[in-house]
Amino acid sequence: RRDVLVLTPWLAPIVWEGTFNRDILNAQYMQKSLVTGVVTFAVKKYWFFIEGFMSSANKYFLAGHQVNFYLFTDNPEQISHLPMAPENHLFVIPVQNDSQWQDISMSRMDIISRYIRSQFQYEVDYLYSIDIDVQLYEHIGVEIIDTLVGTISSWQYTAHRESKAYETCTESQAAIPKGEGDFYYTASFYGGSVAEVYKLTRACFKGLMEDRENGIEARCHDESHLNKYLLYHKPTRLLSPEYYWDEEL
Amino acid sequence: RRRDVLTVTPWLAPIIWEGTFNSEILDSAYRPLNLTIGVTAFAIGKYTRFVGRFLESAEKHFMKGYRVNYYIFTDNPETIPDIQLQPGRRFVIVPIKKYPSWQEISMRRMEAINKHIAETTHQEVDYLFCLDIDMVFYNTWGPETLGDIVAAIHPGYFNVPRSQFPYERRSSSAAYIPDGEGDFYYGGAVFGGLVKKVYEFTKTCHMTILTDKANGIMAAWQEESHLNRHFLSHKPSKVLSPEYLWDDRKPKPPEIHLIRFSTVDKNYKEIRD
């Protein structure tokens, strides 16, 4: 691929179709007997997306490898029987939707970090947070597996980086000085090793908490905090916008 | 950004060329880690004459600002010149035995490096590079080269079809690579990585070298053939372009913007005895 950037200035590969050979990567992944987890939230009306997500994820996400799906929902009864690929596992974890956090995104960061600490670190090597309203149409394979992984948001790729997203958060902990920022990452799909995801979610939660204490509007949601974190803790691998497409585009 | 060359391998390992990386960002990531970088180099017999220039040029260009330990393996410690080093950099002489033929000397490097790591180096360095001594640094060699398992593309074969790579082609050798296989032709003069990884692959290469010895066969390019066999099945996590392993006798092609580390012109017949 000569038409796109395939390597960041800090030498992290940017994964585009045509840049990798999945067979080689599969062989490397299997050599190490790794387990990957996916964390996703279906709260309030988002229960609607569960079936579609689980069906497409079972088919296309790391097909052939063991994946543990951790589904957080406030409505466990609504979940009908979900067919799973034989190598995958589903854990349905009930959460309260009237939780102490008004901001759902803040609670997600908190929940993920707490569960990594108490459970996930013992069950998986790599963990990815994926929005439930994402539907996979193509295989997403082990090319995504690395220590700290961010996905370039398609929306941002077509617009200039220094736009609204950065400016509204000037007083927030997530503020990024003008002119800085490597890429704009989406909060809909990020992940990495369990240890790194723990650090990331803790840091974002801390930033969100501080904003709340300072009375700053939840306009600066978890995506801004994610971007700030990844600016100062550079991802070891980036996924191109092929890996997340905003339907609104 | 470089569009004229491949900058990522099919297994998503970066290939390091001038223009692909930002040294400042990398330095700001690596300096705080307080790393020690080790370098092994073998100066046996007449090859001790290269030590001075190697070290002087390394002091100017290799991992500036980092702690560096040079391990010079030699059969002739008295002939090693005393070179002034920058603060934070040390130089250690490792006495070893001289083997009768240059091929044998070359191949025993794997064993020597492996043994030394087990005894000493693993406690002293984080990353280790194994370099040929008959070379000189001309430009910066920095943290862009650090990785778990690092190999360098041989300058003679980076622009050449795979069928022409001088892999060992006899199936009776443990270094055998069949036609149609192979990613790159890596040079034996530069390899490295995390000290633990270097320990592992020097052990494996030494084993395959011994296997061949027991079967009365010596691979086409000695340990370089074994290294290539190993890196085919255990792919490097980072690949250095020929900027990091150049041959001054070759004319500089347009893809090479910067020569960082290159051979010293020498009379092979005279020096190999």
Coordinates of C-alpha atoms in Angstrom, one line a residue:
Chain A
R1 CA 0.0 0.0 0.0
R2 CA 1.6 3.2 -1.2
D3 CA -1.5 5.3 -1.0
V4 CA -1.7 5.4 2.8
L5 CA 0.5 5.8 5.8
V6 CA 1.4 2.3 7.1
L7 CA 3.9 3.3 9.9
T8 CA 3.6 6.0 12.5
P9 CA 6.6 8.2 13.3
W10 CA 7.2 6.1 16.4
L11 CA 7.3 3.0 14.3
A12 CA 3.9 1.5 15.2
P13 CA 2.4 -0.3 12.2
I14 CA -1.0 1.0 10.9
V15 CA -3.0 -1.9 9.8
W16 CA -4.7 -1.7 6.4
E17 CA -5.9 -4.4 4.1
G18 CA -3.0 -5.4 1.9
T19 CA -0.3 -4.7 4.5
F20 CA -0.3 -8.0 6.2
N21 CA -0.5 -11.8 5.7
R22 CA -3.0 -13.2 8.1
D23 CA -1.6 -16.8 7.8
I24 CA 1.8 -15.7 9.2
L25 CA 0.1 -13.8 12.0
N26 CA -2.2 -16.7 12.8
A27 CA 0.8 -19.0 13.1
Q28 CA 2.6 -16.6 15.4
Y29 CA -0.6 -16.2 17.6
M30 CA -1.2 -19.9 17.9
Q31 CA 2.4 -20.6 18.9
K32 CA 1.8 -18.5 22.0
S33 CA -1.6 -20.0 23.0
L34 CA -3.2 -16.6 23.6
V35 CA -6.7 -15.9 24.7
T36 CA -8.4 -12.6 23.8
G37 CA -11.4 -11.0 25.4
V38 CA -14.0 -8.6 24.2
V39 CA -15.8 -6.3 26.5
T40 CA -19.0 -4.6 25.4
F41 CA -21.9 -2.8 27.0
A42 CA -25.7 -3.2 26.3
V43 CA -27.4 -0.8 28.6
K44 CA -30.9 0.5 28.4
K45 CA -32.2 0.4 24.8
Y46 CA -28.9 -0.9 23.5
W47 CA -30.1 -4.5 24.4
F48 CA -31.5 -4.3 20.8
F49 CA -28.0 -4.6 19.3
I50 CA -26.9 -7.7 21.3
E51 CA -28.0 -10.4 18.9
G52 CA -26.6 -8.7 15.8
F53 CA -23.3 -8.0 17.5
M54 CA -22.8 -11.5 19.0
S55 CA -23.8 -13.1 15.7
S56 CA -21.4 -11.1 13.6
A57 CA -18.6 -11.2 16.2
N58 CA -18.8 -14.9 16.5
K59 CA -18.5 -15.2 12.8
Y60 CA -15.9 -12.6 12.1
F61 CA -13.9 -11.6 15.2
L62 CA -10.7 -13.7 15.6
A63 CA -12.5 -16.6 13.9
G64 CA -10.9 -19.9 14.9
H65 CA -9.3 -18.6 18.0
Q66 CA -10.7 -18.6 21.5
V67 CA -12.5 -15.4 22.4
N68 CA -14.2 -14.6 25.7
F69 CA -17.1 -12.2 25.3
Y70 CA -17.9 -10.1 28.4
L71 CA -21.3 -8.6 27.9
F72 CA -22.3 -6.0 30.5
T73 CA -26.0 -5.4 30.6
D74 CA -28.7 -4.0 32.8
N75 CA -31.2 -6.3 31.3
P76 CA -29.9 -9.9 31.4
E77 CA -33.4 -11.4 31.1
Q78 CA -33.8 -9.8 27.7
I79 CA -31.0 -11.9 26.3
S80 CA -32.3 -14.8 24.3
H81 CA -30.1 -17.8 23.6
L82 CA -27.1 -16.7 21.7
P83 CA -25.4 -19.3 19.5
M84 CA -21.6 -19.2 20.1
A85 CA -18.8 -20.6 18.1
P86 CA -17.4 -23.7 19.9
E87 CA -14.1 -22.1 20.8
N88 CA -15.8 -18.9 22.3
H89 CA -17.3 -18.2 25.7
L90 CA -19.9 -15.7 26.7
F91 CA -20.1 -14.1 30.2
V92 CA -23.2 -12.0 30.8
I93 CA -22.5 -9.6 33.7
P94 CA -25.4 -7.6 35.1
V95 CA -24.9 -3.9 35.8
Q96 CA -27.2 -1.3 37.2
N97 CA -28.2 1.4 34.8
D98 CA -29.1 3.9 37.5
S99 CA -25.5 3.6 38.7
Q100 CA -23.9 6.4 40.7
W101 CA -22.4 7.8 37.6
Q102 CA -24.7 9.9 35.4
D103 CA -22.3 9.5 32.6
I104 CA -22.4 6.0 31.2
S105 CA -19.1 6.4 29.6
M106 CA -17.4 7.1 32.9
S107 CA -18.9 4.0 34.4
R108 CA -17.7 1.9 31.5
M109 CA -14.1 2.9 32.2
D110 CA -14.5 2.2 35.8
I111 CA -16.2 -1.1 35.3
I112 CA -13.6 -2.3 32.8
S113 CA -10.7 -1.5 35.0
R114 CA -12.3 -3.1 38.1
Y115 CA -13.2 -6.2 36.3
I116 CA -9.7 -6.5 34.8
R117 CA -8.4 -6.4 38.2
S118 CA -10.8 -8.9 39.8
Q119 CA -11.3 -11.2 36.9
F120 CA -10.2 -10.6 33.3
Q121 CA -6.5 -10.5 34.0
Y122 CA -6.7 -14.2 35.0
E123 CA -8.8 -15.2 32.0
V124 CA -7.4 -13.4 29.0
D125 CA -4.0 -12.0 27.6
Y126 CA -5.5 -9.3 25.4
L127 CA -8.7 -7.4 25.9
Y128 CA -10.7 -5.2 23.4
S129 CA -13.5 -2.8 24.2
I130 CA -16.0 -2.7 21.3
D131 CA -19.2 -0.8 21.1
I132 CA -22.3 -3.0 20.9
D133 CA -23.8 -1.2 18.0
V134 CA -20.9 -2.2 15.7
Q135 CA -21.6 -4.8 13.2
L136 CA -18.8 -6.7 11.6
Y137 CA -19.0 -7.4 7.9
E138 CA -15.5 -8.7 7.3
H139 CA -13.0 -10.8 9.2
I140 CA -11.1 -9.0 11.9
G141 CA -8.2 -11.2 12.8
V142 CA -5.0 -11.4 14.9
E143 CA -3.5 -8.5 13.1
I144 CA -5.2 -6.4 15.8
I145 CA -3.3 -8.1 18.6
D146 CA -0.6 -5.9 20.2
T147 CA 0.3 -4.3 23.4
L148 CA -1.7 -1.0 23.1
V149 CA -4.0 -0.6 20.1
G150 CA -6.1 2.4 18.9
T151 CA -8.4 2.6 15.9
I152 CA -8.2 5.7 13.8
S153 CA -11.7 7.1 13.6
S154 CA -13.0 7.3 10.0
W155 CA -14.7 10.6 10.8
Q156 CA -11.5 12.2 11.7
Y157 CA -9.6 10.9 8.8
T158 CA -11.6 12.9 6.4
A159 CA -11.7 16.1 8.4
H160 CA -8.8 18.2 9.7
R161 CA -7.5 17.0 12.9
E162 CA -7.6 20.4 14.7
S163 CA -11.4 20.7 14.7
K164 CA -14.2 20.8 17.3
A165 CA -13.4 17.6 19.0
Y166 CA -10.3 19.0 20.5
E167 CA -11.5 22.6 21.2
T168 CA -14.5 21.9 23.3
C169 CA -12.5 20.3 26.0
T170 CA -10.1 23.1 26.8
E171 CA -10.7 23.1 30.5
S172 CA -11.0 19.4 30.8
Q173 CA -8.4 17.0 31.9
A174 CA -8.6 15.6 28.4
A175 CA -7.5 18.9 26.8
I176 CA -4.9 18.5 24.1
P177 CA -2.8 21.6 23.4
K178 CA -3.5 23.0 20.0
G179 CA -1.2 21.6 17.3
E180 CA -0.5 18.4 19.1
G181 CA -2.3 15.1 18.6
D182 CA -1.1 12.4 16.2
F183 CA -4.4 10.9 15.2
Y184 CA -8.0 10.9 16.3
Y185 CA -8.9 7.6 17.8
T186 CA -12.4 6.2 18.3
A187 CA -13.6 5.0 21.6
S188 CA -15.6 2.3 19.9
F189 CA -12.7 0.0 19.3
Y190 CA -9.6 0.0 21.4
G191 CA -7.6 -2.6 23.4
G192 CA -4.3 -4.3 24.0
S193 CA -2.7 -6.4 26.7
V194 CA -4.7 -6.7 29.8
A195 CA -2.1 -4.7 31.7
E196 CA -2.1 -1.8 29.3
V197 CA -5.9 -1.7 29.0
Y198 CA -6.1 -1.5 32.8
K199 CA -3.7 1.5 32.9
L200 CA -5.7 3.2 30.1
T201 CA -9.1 2.7 31.6
R202 CA -7.9 3.8 35.0
A203 CA -6.3 6.9 33.6
C204 CA -9.4 7.8 31.6
F205 CA -11.7 7.2 34.6
K206 CA -9.5 9.4 36.8
G207 CA -9.7 12.2 34.2
L208 CA -13.4 11.9 33.9
M209 CA -13.8 12.0 37.7
E210 CA -11.7 15.1 37.9
D211 CA -13.8 16.8 35.2
R212 CA -16.9 15.9 37.1
E213 CA -15.5 17.3 40.4
N214 CA -14.6 20.5 38.6
G215 CA -18.2 20.8 37.2
I216 CA -17.1 20.3 33.6
E217 CA -19.9 19.2 31.3
A218 CA -19.9 15.7 30.1
R219 CA -19.3 17.1 26.6
C220 CA -15.8 15.8 27.0
H221 CA -16.6 12.2 27.0
D222 CA -14.5 9.1 27.3
E223 CA -13.3 9.5 23.7
S224 CA -11.5 12.7 24.5
H225 CA -9.8 11.2 27.5
L226 CA -8.9 8.2 25.4
N227 CA -7.3 10.5 22.8
K228 CA -5.3 12.3 25.4
Y229 CA -4.1 9.1 26.9
L230 CA -3.0 7.8 23.6
L231 CA -1.2 11.0 22.8
Y232 CA 1.1 10.6 25.8
H233 CA 1.2 6.8 25.7
K234 CA 1.6 6.0 22.1
P235 CA -0.1 2.9 20.8
T236 CA 2.1 0.1 19.6
R237 CA -0.3 -0.6 16.7
L238 CA -3.0 1.4 15.0
L239 CA -6.0 0.1 13.1
S240 CA -6.9 2.0 10.1
P241 CA -10.5 3.3 9.7
E242 CA -11.2 0.1 7.8
Y243 CA -11.7 -1.4 11.3
Y244 CA -14.4 1.0 12.3
W245 CA -16.7 2.8 10.0
D246 CA -19.2 5.3 11.3
E247 CA -22.5 4.6 9.5
E248 CA -23.3 8.3 9.6
L249 CA -20.7 9.0 7.0
Chain B
R1 CA 7.2 9.0 5.0
R2 CA 8.8 6.6 2.4
R3 CA 6.7 5.4 -0.5
D4 CA 9.6 4.0 -2.5
V5 CA 10.4 1.2 -0.2
L6 CA 8.6 -1.4 1.9
T7 CA 8.3 -0.1 5.5
V8 CA 6.3 -2.9 7.1
T9 CA 6.7 -6.6 6.7
P10 CA 3.7 -8.9 6.0
W11 CA 3.8 -9.8 9.7
L12 CA 3.6 -6.1 10.6
A13 CA 7.2 -5.6 11.8
P14 CA 8.5 -2.2 10.9
I15 CA 11.4 -2.0 8.4
I16 CA 13.6 0.9 9.5
W17 CA 14.6 3.4 6.8
E18 CA 15.5 7.1 7.1
G19 CA 12.3 9.0 6.9
T20 CA 10.1 6.4 8.6
F21 CA 10.7 7.5 12.2
N22 CA 10.9 10.6 14.4
S23 CA 14.0 10.3 16.6
E24 CA 12.7 12.8 19.2
I25 CA 9.5 10.8 19.9
L26 CA 11.5 7.6 20.1
D27 CA 14.1 9.1 22.4
S28 CA 11.4 10.5 24.7
A29 CA 10.0 7.0 25.0
Y30 CA 13.2 5.2 25.5
R31 CA 15.5 7.5 27.4
P32 CA 13.5 7.4 30.7
L33 CA 13.7 3.6 30.7
N34 CA 17.4 3.8 31.7
L35 CA 18.4 1.1 29.4
T36 CA 21.8 -0.4 28.9
I37 CA 22.6 -1.5 25.4
G38 CA 25.2 -4.2 24.9
V39 CA 27.3 -4.7 21.8
T40 CA 29.3 -7.9 21.0
A41 CA 32.0 -7.9 18.4
F42 CA 34.6 -10.6 17.6
A43 CA 38.2 -9.5 17.0
I44 CA 40.2 -12.7 16.4
G45 CA 43.6 -12.9 14.9
K46 CA 44.3 -10.1 12.5
Y47 CA 40.8 -8.7 13.0
T48 CA 42.0 -6.9 16.1
R49 CA 43.2 -4.1 13.8
F50 CA 39.6 -3.0 13.3
V51 CA 38.8 -2.5 17.0
G52 CA 40.0 1.1 17.2
R53 CA 38.0 2.5 14.3
F54 CA 34.9 0.5 15.3
L55 CA 34.9 1.9 18.8
E56 CA 35.8 5.4 17.9
S57 CA 33.0 5.6 15.3
A58 CA 30.6 3.9 17.7
E59 CA 31.3 6.5 20.3
K60 CA 30.3 9.1 17.8
H61 CA 27.2 7.5 16.4
F62 CA 25.9 4.4 18.3
M63 CA 23.1 5.0 20.8
K64 CA 24.2 8.4 21.9
G65 CA 22.9 9.3 25.3
Y66 CA 22.4 5.7 26.4
R67 CA 24.4 3.4 28.6
V68 CA 26.5 1.1 26.4
N69 CA 28.6 -1.9 27.2
Y70 CA 31.0 -3.1 24.4
Y71 CA 32.0 -6.7 24.7
I72 CA 35.1 -7.4 22.5
F73 CA 35.7 -11.1 22.2
T74 CA 39.3 -11.7 21.3
D75 CA 42.1 -14.3 21.4
N76 CA 44.6 -11.5 21.7
P77 CA 43.7 -9.1 24.5
E78 CA 47.1 -7.3 24.5
T79 CA 46.6 -6.0 20.9
I80 CA 43.3 -4.3 21.8
P81 CA 43.9 -0.5 21.9
D82 CA 42.8 1.6 24.8
I83 CA 40.0 3.8 23.6
Q84 CA 38.6 6.8 25.5
L85 CA 34.9 6.3 26.0
Q86 CA 32.1 8.8 26.8
P87 CA 30.6 8.6 30.3
G88 CA 28.1 5.8 30.9
R89 CA 29.9 3.6 28.4
R90 CA 32.1 0.7 29.2
F91 CA 34.4 -1.7 27.4
V92 CA 35.0 -5.3 28.4
I93 CA 37.4 -7.7 26.9
V94 CA 36.2 -11.3 26.7
P95 CA 39.0 -13.7 26.0
I96 CA 38.2 -16.6 23.8
K97 CA 40.0 -19.4 21.9
K98 CA 40.9 -19.1 18.3
Y99 CA 39.7 -21.8 16.0
P100 CA 41.9 -23.0 13.0
S101 CA 39.7 -21.8 10.1
W102 CA 37.9 -18.5 9.6
Q103 CA 34.6 -20.3 8.9
E104 CA 34.9 -22.1 12.2
I105 CA 35.6 -18.9 14.0
S106 CA 32.6 -17.3 12.4
M107 CA 30.3 -20.1 13.3
R108 CA 31.4 -20.4 16.9
R109 CA 30.3 -16.8 17.5
M110 CA 26.7 -18.1 18.3
E111 CA 28.0 -20.4 21.0
A112 CA 30.3 -17.7 22.5
I113 CA 27.6 -15.1 22.5
N114 CA 25.1 -17.5 24.1
K115 CA 27.5 -18.6 26.7
H116 CA 28.5 -15.1 27.6
I117 CA 24.9 -14.0 27.9
A118 CA 24.2 -16.8 30.3
E119 CA 27.3 -16.0 32.4
T120 CA 27.4 -12.3 32.4
T121 CA 25.5 -10.2 29.9
H122 CA 22.0 -11.0 31.0
Q123 CA 22.6 -9.2 34.2
E124 CA 24.2 -6.2 32.6
V125 CA 22.2 -5.2 29.5
D126 CA 18.6 -4.9 28.4
Y127 CA 19.2 -5.1 24.7
L128 CA 22.1 -6.7 22.9
F129 CA 23.4 -6.2 19.4
C130 CA 25.9 -8.6 17.8
L131 CA 27.9 -6.8 15.2
D132 CA 30.9 -7.6 12.9
I133 CA 34.1 -5.8 14.0
D134 CA 35.4 -4.9 10.5
M135 CA 32.8 -2.2 10.1
V136 CA 32.5 1.6 10.8
F137 CA 29.6 3.8 11.9
Y138 CA 29.0 6.8 9.7
N139 CA 25.7 8.0 10.9
T140 CA 23.3 7.7 13.8
W141 CA 22.2 4.3 15.1
G142 CA 19.6 5.0 17.7
P143 CA 16.6 3.6 19.6
E144 CA 14.7 3.1 16.3
T145 CA 16.7 -0.1 16.2
L146 CA 15.5 -1.5 19.5
G147 CA 13.1 -4.4 19.5
D148 CA 12.5 -7.9 20.8
I149 CA 14.2 -9.6 17.8
V150 CA 16.0 -7.5 15.3
A151 CA 17.6 -8.5 12.0
A152 CA 19.1 -6.5 9.2
I153 CA 18.7 -6.9 5.4
H154 CA 21.9 -7.8 3.6
P155 CA 23.0 -5.0 1.3
G156 CA 23.7 -7.3 -1.6
Y157 CA 20.2 -8.8 -1.7
F158 CA 17.6 -6.2 -0.8
N159 CA 16.6 -5.5 -4.4
V160 CA 16.9 -8.9 -5.7
P161 CA 14.2 -11.6 -6.3
R162 CA 13.9 -14.3 -3.6
S163 CA 15.1 -17.0 -5.9
Q164 CA 18.5 -15.4 -6.0
F165 CA 18.9 -15.3 -2.2
P166 CA 22.0 -17.4 -1.3
Y167 CA 20.1 -19.5 1.2
E168 CA 21.5 -23.0 1.9
R169 CA 19.8 -25.1 -0.7
R170 CA 20.9 -28.6 0.2
S171 CA 18.2 -30.4 2.1
S172 CA 20.7 -32.3 4.1
S173 CA 21.6 -29.1 6.0
A174 CA 19.7 -27.9 9.0
A175 CA 19.8 -24.4 7.5
Y176 CA 17.9 -25.6 4.3
I177 CA 15.4 -23.2 2.8
P178 CA 13.5 -24.6 -0.2
D179 CA 12.8 -22.7 -3.3
G180 CA 9.9 -20.4 -3.1
E181 CA 10.3 -19.8 0.6
G182 CA 11.9 -16.9 2.5
D183 CA 11.0 -13.4 3.4
F184 CA 14.4 -11.5 3.2
Y185 CA 18.1 -12.3 3.1
Y186 CA 19.3 -11.2 6.4
G187 CA 23.0 -10.3 7.0
G188 CA 25.0 -12.1 9.7
A189 CA 26.9 -9.0 10.5
V190 CA 24.0 -7.4 12.4
F191 CA 21.4 -8.9 14.6
G192 CA 20.1 -8.3 18.1
G193 CA 17.2 -7.7 20.4
L194 CA 16.2 -8.2 24.0
V195 CA 19.0 -10.1 25.7
K196 CA 16.6 -12.9 26.5
K197 CA 15.6 -13.3 22.9
V198 CA 19.2 -13.2 21.7
Y199 CA 20.0 -15.9 24.2
E200 CA 17.3 -18.0 22.7
F201 CA 18.1 -17.7 19.1
T202 CA 21.8 -17.9 19.4
K203 CA 21.2 -21.2 21.2
T204 CA 19.0 -22.5 18.5
C205 CA 21.4 -21.4 15.7
H206 CA 24.3 -23.0 17.6
M207 CA 22.3 -26.3 17.8
T208 CA 21.6 -26.3 14.1
I209 CA 25.3 -25.5 13.4
L210 CA 26.3 -28.5 15.5
T211 CA 23.8 -30.7 13.8
D212 CA 25.3 -29.9 10.4
K213 CA 28.8 -30.5 11.8
A214 CA 27.7 -33.9 13.0
N215 CA 26.4 -34.6 9.5
G216 CA 29.7 -33.4 7.9
I217 CA 28.1 -30.4 6.1
M218 CA 28.9 -26.7 6.4
A219 CA 26.2 -24.2 5.3
A220 CA 26.9 -22.0 2.3
W221 CA 27.4 -18.8 4.3
Q222 CA 28.1 -20.3 7.7
E223 CA 26.1 -18.9 10.6
E224 CA 24.4 -16.4 8.3
S225 CA 22.6 -19.4 6.6
H226 CA 21.5 -20.7 10.0
L227 CA 20.4 -17.2 11.0
N228 CA 18.3 -16.9 7.9
R229 CA 16.7 -20.3 8.5
H230 CA 15.9 -19.3 12.0
F231 CA 14.4 -16.0 11.1
L232 CA 12.2 -17.6 8.5
S233 CA 10.4 -19.7 11.1
H234 CA 10.7 -17.2 14.0
K235 CA 10.2 -13.8 12.3
P236 CA 12.0 -10.8 13.6
S237 CA 9.9 -8.1 15.3
K238 CA 11.9 -5.4 13.7
V239 CA 13.9 -5.3 10.4
L240 CA 16.7 -2.9 9.7
S241 CA 17.2 -1.6 6.2
P242 CA 20.6 -1.9 4.5
E243 CA 21.4 1.5 5.9
Y244 CA 22.4 -0.4 9.0
L245 CA 24.5 -2.9 7.2
W246 CA 26.1 -1.5 4.1
D247 CA 29.0 -2.6 1.9
D248 CA 31.1 0.3 0.8
R249 CA 32.2 -1.5 -2.3
K250 CA 28.6 -1.2 -3.6
P251 CA 27.4 1.9 -5.4
K252 CA 24.7 3.7 -3.4
P253 CA 21.3 3.2 -4.9
P254 CA 18.5 5.8 -4.7
E255 CA 16.7 3.9 -1.9
I256 CA 19.6 4.3 0.5
H257 CA 19.5 7.9 1.8
L258 CA 21.9 7.4 4.6
I259 CA 24.6 4.9 5.3
R260 CA 24.9 4.3 9.0
F261 CA 27.1 1.2 9.4
S262 CA 29.4 -0.2 6.7
T263 CA 32.2 -2.5 5.9
V264 CA 35.8 -1.4 6.0
D265 CA 37.7 -2.1 2.8
K266 CA 40.0 -5.0 3.3
N267 CA 42.0 -7.7 1.6
Y268 CA 40.1 -10.8 2.6
K269 CA 42.8 -13.2 1.6
E270 CA 45.4 -11.5 3.7
I271 CA 43.3 -11.1 6.7
R272 CA 41.7 -14.5 6.9
D273 CA 45.1 -16.1 6.8

